[in-house]
mmCIF file of C-alpha atoms and ligand atoms in Angstrom:
data_model
loop_
_atom_site.group_PDB
_atom_site.id
_atom_site.type_symbol
_atom_site.label_atom_id
_atom_site.label_comp_id
_atom_site.label_asym_id
_atom_site.label_seq_id
_atom_site.Cartn_x
_atom_site.Cartn_y
_atom_site.Cartn_z
ATOM 1 C CA MET A 1 0.000 0.000 0.000
ATOM 2 C CA PRO A 2 1.268 3.515 -0.742
ATOM 3 C CA THR A 3 2.142 5.691 2.237
ATOM 4 C CA PHE A 4 0.968 9.233 2.768
ATOM 5 C CA HIS A 5 4.486 10.574 2.057
ATOM 6 C CA PRO A 6 4.918 11.665 -1.512
ATOM 7 C CA SER A 7 7.441 9.648 -3.497
ATOM 8 C CA PRO A 8 10.379 11.636 -4.957
ATOM 9 C CA ARG A 9 8.595 11.730 -8.320
ATOM 10 C CA GLU A 10 5.386 12.984 -6.741
ATOM 11 C CA GLY A 11 7.385 15.454 -4.639
ATOM 12 C CA GLN A 12 8.974 16.929 -7.756
ATOM 13 C CA THR A 13 5.588 17.147 -9.402
ATOM 14 C CA MET A 14 4.197 18.882 -6.360
ATOM 15 C CA LYS A 15 7.030 21.420 -6.339
ATOM 16 C CA ARG A 16 6.536 22.118 -10.015
ATOM 17 C CA SER A 17 2.819 22.517 -9.629
ATOM 18 C CA LEU A 18 3.233 24.811 -6.586
ATOM 19 C CA LEU A 19 5.608 26.973 -8.615
ATOM 20 C CA ALA A 20 3.222 26.956 -11.541
ATOM 21 C CA SER A 21 0.271 27.904 -9.388
ATOM 22 C CA ALA A 22 2.289 30.677 -7.687
ATOM 23 C CA MET A 23 3.189 32.022 -11.133
ATOM 24 C CA GLY A 24 -0.409 31.643 -12.195
ATOM 25 C CA MET A 25 -1.616 33.588 -9.169
ATOM 26 C CA ALA A 26 0.949 36.346 -9.777
ATOM 27 C CA PHE A 27 -0.209 36.586 -13.378
ATOM 28 C CA ALA A 28 -3.821 36.592 -12.293
ATOM 29 C CA LEU A 29 -3.108 39.427 -9.821
ATOM 30 C CA LEU A 30 -1.324 41.452 -12.506
ATOM 31 C CA ALA A 31 -4.284 40.918 -14.777
ATOM 32 C CA THR A 32 -6.589 41.969 -11.906
ATOM 33 C CA ALA A 33 -8.672 38.836 -12.226
ATOM 34 C CA SER A 34 -11.651 38.404 -9.970
ATOM 35 C CA PRO A 35 -11.528 35.876 -7.117
ATOM 36 C CA ALA A 36 -13.921 33.701 -9.134
ATOM 37 C CA GLN A 37 -11.487 33.631 -12.071
ATOM 38 C CA GLU A 38 -8.548 32.804 -9.793
ATOM 39 C CA ALA A 39 -10.514 29.864 -8.495
ATOM 40 C CA GLY A 40 -11.109 28.768 -12.079
ATOM 41 C CA GLY A 41 -14.742 29.878 -12.116
ATOM 42 C CA ALA A 42 -16.659 31.842 -14.724
ATOM 43 C CA PRO A 43 -16.302 35.631 -14.771
ATOM 44 C CA PRO A 44 -18.871 37.342 -12.560
ATOM 45 C CA ARG A 45 -22.116 38.564 -14.021
ATOM 46 C CA ALA A 46 -24.946 40.665 -12.717
ATOM 47 C CA ALA A 47 -27.518 38.777 -10.665
ATOM 48 C CA ALA A 48 -30.187 39.971 -13.054
ATOM 49 C CA ASP A 49 -28.497 37.874 -15.766
ATOM 50 C CA TYR A 50 -28.362 34.628 -13.761
ATOM 51 C CA PRO A 51 -30.089 31.694 -15.441
ATOM 52 C CA ALA A 52 -33.712 31.348 -14.393
ATOM 53 C CA PRO A 53 -35.953 28.285 -14.164
ATOM 54 C CA GLN A 54 -37.780 27.328 -17.342
ATOM 55 C CA THR A 55 -41.254 28.823 -17.448
ATOM 56 C CA PHE A 56 -44.386 27.073 -18.624
ATOM 57 C CA PRO A 57 -47.062 29.695 -19.293
ATOM 58 C CA LYS A 58 -49.616 27.124 -20.496
ATOM 59 C CA ALA A 59 -49.140 24.759 -17.533
ATOM 60 C CA ASN A 60 -52.100 22.931 -16.119
ATOM 61 C CA GLU A 61 -50.914 23.443 -12.534
ATOM 62 C CA LYS A 62 -53.456 21.059 -11.022
ATOM 63 C CA ALA A 63 -52.333 18.222 -13.298
ATOM 64 C CA VAL A 64 -48.658 19.074 -12.665
ATOM 65 C CA ALA A 65 -49.286 18.802 -8.921
ATOM 66 C CA GLU A 66 -51.180 15.503 -9.247
ATOM 67 C CA HIS A 67 -48.503 13.819 -11.340
ATOM 68 C CA LEU A 68 -45.650 15.206 -9.239
ATOM 69 C CA SER A 69 -47.397 13.849 -6.176
ATOM 70 C CA ALA A 70 -47.750 10.432 -7.829
ATOM 71 C CA ALA A 71 -44.081 10.463 -8.888
ATOM 72 C CA ARG A 72 -43.004 11.435 -5.391
ATOM 73 C CA LYS A 73 -44.983 8.566 -3.863
ATOM 74 C CA LEU A 74 -43.442 6.120 -6.309
ATOM 75 C CA ALA A 75 -39.954 7.410 -5.538
ATOM 76 C CA GLY A 76 -40.043 7.119 -1.758
ATOM 77 C CA THR A 77 -36.621 7.967 -0.402
ATOM 78 C CA ASP A 78 -34.487 5.478 -2.344
ATOM 79 C CA LEU A 79 -35.458 6.742 -5.821
ATOM 80 C CA PHE A 80 -35.845 10.395 -4.826
ATOM 81 C CA PRO A 81 -32.740 11.501 -6.805
ATOM 82 C CA ASP A 82 -34.041 9.803 -9.954
ATOM 83 C CA MET A 83 -37.495 11.367 -9.606
ATOM 84 C CA ALA A 84 -35.977 14.770 -8.815
ATOM 85 C CA HIS A 85 -33.718 14.620 -11.865
ATOM 86 C CA ARG A 86 -36.287 13.487 -14.427
ATOM 87 C CA CYS A 87 -39.374 15.320 -13.116
ATOM 88 C CA ILE A 88 -37.804 18.570 -11.867
ATOM 89 C CA ILE A 89 -34.133 19.359 -12.462
ATOM 90 C CA SER A 90 -33.823 18.349 -16.116
ATOM 91 C CA PRO A 91 -37.025 20.039 -17.358
ATOM 92 C CA VAL A 92 -37.110 23.092 -15.052
ATOM 93 C CA TYR A 93 -33.448 23.752 -14.184
ATOM 94 C CA PRO A 94 -31.531 22.462 -17.247
ATOM 95 C CA VAL A 95 -28.519 24.657 -16.394
ATOM 96 C CA ARG A 96 -27.990 22.489 -13.302
ATOM 97 C CA VAL A 97 -27.812 19.406 -15.515
ATOM 98 C CA ARG A 98 -25.181 21.064 -17.708
ATOM 99 C CA GLY A 99 -23.241 21.930 -14.542
ATOM 100 C CA ILE A 100 -23.095 18.319 -13.376
ATOM 101 C CA GLN A 101 -23.150 16.502 -16.695
ATOM 102 C CA PHE A 102 -19.900 17.944 -18.058
ATOM 103 C CA ASP A 103 -17.314 16.088 -20.134
ATOM 104 C CA GLY A 104 -14.961 14.611 -17.561
ATOM 105 C CA LYS A 105 -12.910 11.551 -16.725
ATOM 106 C CA ILE A 106 -14.233 8.972 -14.282
ATOM 107 C CA THR A 107 -12.740 5.819 -12.836
ATOM 108 C CA PRO A 108 -13.592 2.793 -14.969
ATOM 109 C CA THR A 109 -15.218 0.091 -12.873
ATOM 110 C CA ARG A 110 -16.160 -3.561 -13.166
ATOM 111 C CA ILE A 111 -19.748 -3.468 -11.928
ATOM 112 C CA PHE A 112 -20.655 -7.155 -12.415
ATOM 113 C CA ASP A 113 -18.624 -10.275 -13.121
ATOM 114 C CA GLN A 114 -19.147 -9.657 -16.887
ATOM 115 C CA LEU A 115 -20.142 -5.958 -17.039
ATOM 116 C CA TYR A 116 -17.702 -3.060 -17.123
ATOM 117 C CA SER A 117 -18.387 0.674 -17.004
ATOM 118 C CA VAL A 118 -15.934 2.433 -19.327
ATOM 119 C CA GLY A 119 -17.539 5.795 -20.134
ATOM 120 C CA GLN A 120 -17.054 9.367 -19.020
ATOM 121 C CA ASN A 121 -18.842 11.741 -16.645
ATOM 122 C CA ALA A 122 -21.365 13.055 -19.170
ATOM 123 C CA VAL A 123 -22.249 9.828 -20.945
ATOM 124 C CA SER A 124 -21.861 6.130 -20.233
ATOM 125 C CA ALA A 125 -20.401 3.199 -22.130
ATOM 126 C CA TYR A 126 -20.442 -0.418 -20.974
ATOM 127 C CA VAL A 127 -18.675 -3.574 -22.027
ATOM 128 C CA LEU A 128 -20.362 -6.956 -21.615
ATOM 129 C CA LYS A 129 -17.865 -9.801 -21.624
ATOM 130 C CA THR A 130 -18.950 -13.139 -23.079
ATOM 131 C CA SER A 131 -17.159 -16.438 -23.679
ATOM 132 C CA ALA A 132 -16.654 -15.416 -27.339
ATOM 133 C CA GLY A 133 -15.703 -11.751 -27.140
ATOM 134 C CA LEU A 134 -16.981 -8.377 -26.026
ATOM 135 C CA ILE A 135 -20.130 -6.369 -26.691
ATOM 136 C CA LEU A 136 -19.811 -2.598 -26.316
ATOM 137 C CA PHE A 137 -22.835 -0.449 -25.527
ATOM 138 C CA ASP A 138 -22.392 3.123 -26.816
ATOM 139 C CA THR A 139 -19.248 4.887 -27.952
ATOM 140 C CA LEU A 140 -19.098 8.356 -26.248
ATOM 141 C CA ASP A 141 -19.138 11.705 -28.056
ATOM 142 C CA ASN A 142 -16.516 11.328 -30.771
ATOM 143 C CA ALA A 143 -13.431 9.475 -31.978
ATOM 144 C CA ASP A 144 -11.159 11.444 -29.633
ATOM 145 C CA GLU A 145 -13.116 10.281 -26.574
ATOM 146 C CA ALA A 146 -13.294 6.704 -27.871
ATOM 147 C CA LYS A 147 -9.518 6.677 -28.387
ATOM 148 C CA THR A 148 -8.443 8.720 -25.365
ATOM 149 C CA LEU A 149 -10.989 7.644 -22.741
ATOM 150 C CA LEU A 150 -12.961 4.532 -23.697
ATOM 151 C CA VAL A 151 -10.126 2.350 -24.960
ATOM 152 C CA PRO A 152 -7.754 3.189 -22.056
ATOM 153 C CA ASN A 153 -10.640 2.605 -19.608
ATOM 154 C CA MET A 154 -11.105 -0.859 -21.099
ATOM 155 C CA GLU A 155 -7.384 -1.571 -20.907
ATOM 156 C CA LYS A 156 -7.238 -0.469 -17.258
ATOM 157 C CA LEU A 157 -9.858 -3.141 -16.545
ATOM 158 C CA GLY A 158 -7.917 -5.800 -18.454
ATOM 159 C CA LEU A 159 -10.209 -5.780 -21.509
ATOM 160 C CA ASP A 160 -8.747 -6.009 -25.030
ATOM 161 C CA PRO A 161 -10.582 -3.590 -27.377
ATOM 162 C CA LYS A 162 -9.677 -5.861 -30.313
ATOM 163 C CA GLN A 163 -12.084 -8.406 -28.810
ATOM 164 C CA ILE A 164 -15.130 -6.159 -29.352
ATOM 165 C CA LYS A 165 -17.425 -8.092 -31.706
ATOM 166 C CA TYR A 166 -20.528 -5.892 -31.568
ATOM 167 C CA ILE A 167 -21.165 -2.224 -30.833
ATOM 168 C CA VAL A 168 -24.720 -1.425 -29.744
ATOM 169 C CA ILE A 169 -25.938 2.159 -30.212
ATOM 170 C CA THR A 170 -28.712 2.685 -27.671
ATOM 171 C CA HIS A 171 -30.097 5.651 -29.579
ATOM 172 C CA GLY A 172 -29.172 7.871 -32.482
ATOM 173 C CA HIS A 173 -27.869 10.920 -30.649
ATOM 174 C CA GLY A 174 -24.260 11.928 -31.241
ATOM 175 C CA ASP A 175 -23.149 11.404 -27.640
ATOM 176 C CA HIS A 176 -23.863 7.680 -28.092
ATOM 177 C CA TYR A 177 -22.645 7.021 -31.660
ATOM 178 C CA GLY A 178 -19.914 9.699 -31.943
ATOM 179 C CA GLY A 179 -17.028 7.259 -31.449
ATOM 180 C CA ALA A 180 -18.683 4.396 -33.382
ATOM 181 C CA GLN A 181 -17.020 4.817 -36.778
ATOM 182 C CA TRP A 182 -13.533 4.982 -35.266
ATOM 183 C CA LEU A 183 -14.161 1.957 -33.033
ATOM 184 C CA GLN A 184 -15.724 0.033 -35.930
ATOM 185 C CA GLN A 185 -12.650 0.644 -38.079
ATOM 186 C CA ALA A 186 -10.201 -0.019 -35.228
ATOM 187 C CA THR A 187 -11.796 -3.310 -34.114
ATOM 188 C CA GLY A 188 -13.826 -4.663 -37.028
ATOM 189 C CA ALA A 189 -16.859 -4.905 -34.737
ATOM 190 C CA LYS A 190 -20.372 -4.845 -36.213
ATOM 191 C CA VAL A 191 -22.435 -1.779 -35.288
ATOM 192 C CA ILE A 192 -26.047 -2.334 -34.224
ATOM 193 C CA ALA A 193 -28.958 0.109 -33.920
ATOM 194 C CA SER A 194 -32.688 0.045 -34.577
ATOM 195 C CA ALA A 195 -33.738 0.734 -38.176
ATOM 196 C CA ILE A 196 -35.510 3.941 -37.112
ATOM 197 C CA ASP A 197 -32.486 5.355 -35.313
ATOM 198 C CA TRP A 198 -30.144 4.309 -38.151
ATOM 199 C CA GLU A 199 -32.314 6.500 -40.348
ATOM 200 C CA MET A 200 -32.184 9.302 -37.792
ATOM 201 C CA MET A 201 -28.363 9.124 -37.657
ATOM 202 C CA GLU A 202 -28.034 8.980 -41.425
ATOM 203 C CA LYS A 203 -30.699 11.451 -42.552
ATOM 204 C CA GLY A 204 -32.057 13.340 -39.564
ATOM 205 C CA PRO A 205 -31.154 16.890 -38.557
ATOM 206 C CA LYS A 206 -28.312 17.003 -36.031
ATOM 207 C CA PRO A 207 -27.859 19.681 -33.423
ATOM 208 C CA GLY A 208 -24.663 21.805 -33.236
ATOM 209 C CA VAL A 209 -21.779 19.723 -31.890
ATOM 210 C CA PHE A 210 -23.064 16.511 -33.508
ATOM 211 C CA LYS A 211 -23.480 18.023 -36.976
ATOM 212 C CA ASP A 212 -20.283 16.733 -38.549
ATOM 213 C CA LEU A 213 -19.833 13.445 -36.698
ATOM 214 C CA PRO A 214 -18.666 10.624 -38.941
ATOM 215 C CA LEU A 215 -21.262 7.873 -39.277
ATOM 216 C CA PRO A 216 -20.478 4.223 -38.692
ATOM 217 C CA LYS A 217 -21.081 1.766 -41.530
ATOM 218 C CA HIS A 218 -24.686 0.504 -41.461
ATOM 219 C CA ASP A 219 -24.018 -3.077 -40.300
ATOM 220 C CA MET A 220 -27.014 -4.467 -38.428
ATOM 221 C CA GLU A 221 -30.556 -3.471 -37.561
ATOM 222 C CA MET A 222 -32.088 -4.835 -34.391
ATOM 223 C CA LYS A 223 -35.863 -5.269 -34.376
ATOM 224 C CA ASP A 224 -38.188 -5.323 -31.400
ATOM 225 C CA GLY A 225 -37.871 -8.706 -29.669
ATOM 226 C CA ASP A 226 -34.688 -9.717 -31.545
ATOM 227 C CA THR A 227 -31.933 -11.500 -29.683
ATOM 228 C CA LEU A 228 -28.178 -11.350 -30.086
ATOM 229 C CA THR A 229 -26.133 -14.296 -28.890
ATOM 230 C CA LEU A 230 -22.370 -14.182 -28.471
ATOM 231 C CA GLY A 231 -20.753 -17.189 -26.803
ATOM 232 C CA ASP A 232 -22.552 -17.924 -23.552
ATOM 233 C CA THR A 233 -24.582 -14.685 -23.491
ATOM 234 C CA THR A 234 -27.900 -13.727 -25.069
ATOM 235 C CA ILE A 235 -29.229 -10.183 -25.111
ATOM 236 C CA ARG A 236 -32.874 -9.459 -25.874
ATOM 237 C CA PHE A 237 -33.566 -6.117 -27.536
ATOM 238 C CA TYR A 238 -36.692 -3.999 -27.617
ATOM 239 C CA VAL A 239 -37.470 -0.815 -29.490
ATOM 240 C CA THR A 240 -38.671 1.620 -26.837
ATOM 241 C CA PRO A 241 -39.666 4.947 -28.426
ATOM 242 C CA GLY A 242 -39.733 8.151 -26.426
ATOM 243 C CA HIS A 243 -36.311 9.732 -26.094
ATOM 244 C CA THR A 244 -35.872 9.002 -29.808
ATOM 245 C CA PRO A 245 -38.325 7.189 -32.118
ATOM 246 C CA GLY A 246 -36.100 4.105 -32.284
ATOM 247 C CA THR A 247 -34.428 3.932 -28.883
ATOM 248 C CA LEU A 248 -33.026 0.441 -28.337
ATOM 249 C CA SER A 249 -33.244 -1.143 -24.893
ATOM 250 C CA ALA A 250 -31.716 -4.383 -23.713
ATOM 251 C CA ILE A 251 -32.322 -7.116 -21.163
ATOM 252 C CA PHE A 252 -29.481 -9.517 -20.338
ATOM 253 C CA PRO A 253 -28.238 -11.709 -17.486
ATOM 254 C CA VAL A 254 -25.121 -11.047 -15.425
ATOM 255 C CA THR A 255 -23.658 -12.505 -12.259
ATOM 256 C CA ASP A 256 -22.447 -10.767 -9.118
ATOM 257 C CA HIS A 257 -19.911 -12.950 -7.303
ATOM 258 C CA GLY A 258 -21.509 -15.843 -9.193
ATOM 259 C CA GLN A 259 -25.119 -14.960 -8.279
ATOM 260 C CA ARG A 260 -27.423 -14.497 -11.273
ATOM 261 C CA HIS A 261 -29.161 -11.160 -11.827
ATOM 262 C CA VAL A 262 -30.937 -9.587 -14.795
ATOM 263 C CA VAL A 263 -30.033 -6.152 -16.162
ATOM 264 C CA GLY A 264 -32.648 -3.785 -17.563
ATOM 265 C CA PHE A 265 -30.864 -1.271 -19.769
ATOM 266 C CA ASN A 266 -33.405 1.221 -21.068
ATOM 267 C CA GLY A 267 -31.765 3.356 -23.747
ATOM 268 C CA GLY A 268 -34.162 6.264 -23.277
ATOM 269 C CA THR A 269 -33.980 7.435 -19.666
ATOM 270 C CA GLY A 270 -33.262 10.910 -21.059
ATOM 271 C CA GLY A 271 -37.038 11.161 -21.453
ATOM 272 C CA GLY A 272 -39.172 12.636 -24.214
ATOM 273 C CA ARG A 273 -37.674 15.828 -25.658
ATOM 274 C CA ASP A 274 -40.872 17.190 -27.231
ATOM 275 C CA GLU A 275 -44.608 16.556 -27.265
ATOM 276 C CA ALA A 276 -44.377 13.525 -29.581
ATOM 277 C CA GLY A 277 -41.511 12.045 -27.577
ATOM 278 C CA LEU A 278 -43.261 12.610 -24.258
ATOM 279 C CA ARG A 279 -46.478 11.054 -25.567
ATOM 280 C CA ALA A 280 -44.637 8.067 -27.017
ATOM 281 C CA SER A 281 -42.641 7.486 -23.840
ATOM 282 C CA ILE A 282 -45.680 6.854 -21.619
ATOM 283 C CA PRO A 283 -46.935 3.593 -23.235
ATOM 284 C CA SER A 284 -43.329 2.719 -24.047
ATOM 285 C CA PHE A 285 -42.304 2.779 -20.372
ATOM 286 C CA ALA A 286 -45.504 0.905 -19.432
ATOM 287 C CA ARG A 287 -44.538 -1.844 -21.871
ATOM 288 C CA TRP A 288 -40.908 -1.786 -20.706
ATOM 289 C CA GLY A 289 -42.234 -2.279 -17.188
ATOM 290 C CA GLU A 290 -44.132 -5.411 -18.271
ATOM 291 C CA LEU A 291 -41.185 -6.804 -20.221
ATOM 292 C CA THR A 292 -38.700 -6.246 -17.426
ATOM 293 C CA ARG A 293 -41.079 -7.612 -14.799
ATOM 294 C CA ALA A 294 -41.577 -10.796 -16.835
ATOM 295 C CA ALA A 295 -37.797 -11.118 -17.270
ATOM 296 C CA GLY A 296 -37.145 -10.633 -13.545
ATOM 297 C CA VAL A 297 -35.025 -7.517 -14.061
ATOM 298 C CA ASP A 298 -33.444 -6.453 -10.778
ATOM 299 C CA VAL A 299 -30.423 -4.431 -11.978
ATOM 300 C CA LEU A 300 -30.674 -0.785 -13.021
ATOM 301 C CA ILE A 301 -28.160 0.810 -15.375
ATOM 302 C CA ALA A 302 -28.577 3.828 -17.655
ATOM 303 C CA ASN A 303 -26.697 5.430 -20.530
ATOM 304 C CA HIS A 304 -25.887 8.624 -18.633
ATOM 305 C CA PRO A 305 -24.347 8.447 -15.128
ATOM 306 C CA LEU A 306 -26.716 11.172 -13.955
ATOM 307 C CA HIS A 307 -29.777 8.989 -14.662
ATOM 308 C CA ALA A 308 -28.961 6.354 -12.078
ATOM 309 C CA GLU A 309 -26.260 7.800 -9.763
ATOM 310 C CA THR A 310 -23.785 5.576 -11.573
ATOM 311 C CA ILE A 311 -20.614 7.367 -10.489
ATOM 312 C CA GLU A 312 -21.684 7.334 -6.838
ATOM 313 C CA LYS A 313 -22.580 3.621 -7.019
ATOM 314 C CA GLU A 314 -19.260 2.801 -8.674
ATOM 315 C CA GLU A 315 -17.358 4.637 -5.940
ATOM 316 C CA LEU A 316 -19.245 2.604 -3.325
ATOM 317 C CA LEU A 317 -18.657 -0.615 -5.242
ATOM 318 C CA ARG A 318 -14.909 -0.028 -5.463
ATOM 319 C CA HIS A 319 -14.906 0.474 -1.687
ATOM 320 C CA ALA A 320 -17.360 -2.293 -0.808
ATOM 321 C CA LEU A 321 -16.543 -4.411 2.197
ATOM 322 C CA PRO A 322 -17.076 -8.171 1.953
ATOM 323 C CA GLY A 323 -20.818 -8.772 2.045
ATOM 324 C CA ASP A 324 -21.812 -5.208 1.096
ATOM 325 C CA PRO A 325 -24.538 -5.357 -1.564
ATOM 326 C CA ASN A 326 -23.858 -4.268 -5.134
ATOM 327 C CA PRO A 327 -25.659 -0.891 -5.384
ATOM 328 C CA PHE A 328 -26.671 -1.563 -9.008
ATOM 329 C CA ILE A 329 -28.880 -4.433 -7.784
ATOM 330 C CA VAL A 330 -32.016 -2.537 -6.838
ATOM 331 C CA GLY A 331 -34.448 -5.475 -6.776
ATOM 332 C CA THR A 332 -37.438 -6.198 -8.996
ATOM 333 C CA ASP A 333 -39.956 -3.931 -7.221
ATOM 334 C CA THR A 334 -37.661 -0.916 -7.114
ATOM 335 C CA TYR A 335 -36.808 -1.409 -10.780
ATOM 336 C CA GLN A 336 -40.537 -1.277 -11.583
ATOM 337 C CA ARG A 337 -40.960 1.901 -9.523
ATOM 338 C CA TYR A 338 -38.060 3.477 -11.428
ATOM 339 C CA VAL A 339 -39.777 2.713 -14.744
ATOM 340 C CA ARG A 340 -43.134 4.052 -13.528
ATOM 341 C CA ILE A 341 -41.417 7.258 -12.365
ATOM 342 C CA GLN A 342 -40.123 7.817 -15.919
ATOM 343 C CA ALA A 343 -43.688 7.629 -17.264
ATOM 344 C CA GLU A 344 -45.073 9.780 -14.459
ATOM 345 C CA CYS A 345 -42.445 12.475 -15.134
ATOM 346 C CA ALA A 346 -43.513 12.473 -18.814
ATOM 347 C CA ARG A 347 -47.078 13.154 -17.596
ATOM 348 C CA VAL A 348 -45.777 15.981 -15.390
ATOM 349 C CA GLN A 349 -44.041 17.523 -18.382
ATOM 350 C CA LEU A 350 -47.067 17.198 -20.674
ATOM 351 C CA ALA A 351 -49.099 18.966 -17.964
ATOM 352 C CA ARG A 352 -46.462 21.732 -17.783
ATOM 353 C CA LEU A 353 -46.908 22.206 -21.525
ATOM 354 C CA GLY A 354 -50.682 22.418 -21.022
ATOM 355 C CA LEU A 355 -51.250 19.134 -22.853
ATOM 356 C CA SER A 356 -53.279 16.163 -21.730
ATOM 357 C CA GLU A 357 -51.951 12.645 -22.039
HETATM 358 ZN ZN1 ZN B 1 -30.053 11.253 -26.223
#
């Protein structure tokens, strides 16, 4: 175990960084920077210009209250953060989401015997290890992230990127397929998405930063109810519209210290982004609830860390004492409550927009 005394190499680094920060402070003082700038923060602005909550002038306040109340009851205390994020923070205080969901490095973590979390702070990526190679879910924002973050994260966990046989794109937004073309070319893996989201990637309008992303080669389309088997592992896929029209969700088994569990990986926990998406997500989550209940799903993962406190759970897992439960195993009932909260938050948002279900 390392001691608390810095090694000579660390000591040198510390000296250099102290000198650098002293020089930085001197420069900052000469440039009369504000305390916020010295601390690395944004330049100050007038309070009148602070970001404000989103407003909903057409809101049906009674319906908002009823659905928020229902969501809150479903959440209890254990799922309060998930309810708060989907029903309140994301739709009403989106600036807070941008503050937390920034591009950043996180510690890659093996979260089940066969499942590895290899993404970044803003968006997740997972590797499922089978007896005949690896299946990667999502590819981060772009080739640079795939090369600089995802691949080294895999290697830190002892996974060989050359063993990736399939790359699953959970939905056709750039933060999930951005690194796909590079990974496809680097590994020879087949890229999978739903037909609808392939079309969205290839022909749909793309917002700002995703406009010029290179597209992966159109390898495979997964239909609702299709399975993919690699070695000893079978994944069942469902098309679960809402977040995008062709969001792909997956159910697959894993083990935790040899004990079998079933993962429910809904690709659309980002929720409906407009009226059509919100409307579509309500029956879609109801159906996902039935499918995951029938499959005995008791493990919750999501494609953004913020949607399921992934980073916090991984920190706990890496520090788990013998016998501590795996925090990703939420149990079948809690998983169902999580799914119902997603639908209830869509109802809240429709009510905010003055629309009925
Ligand atoms: Zn998305």
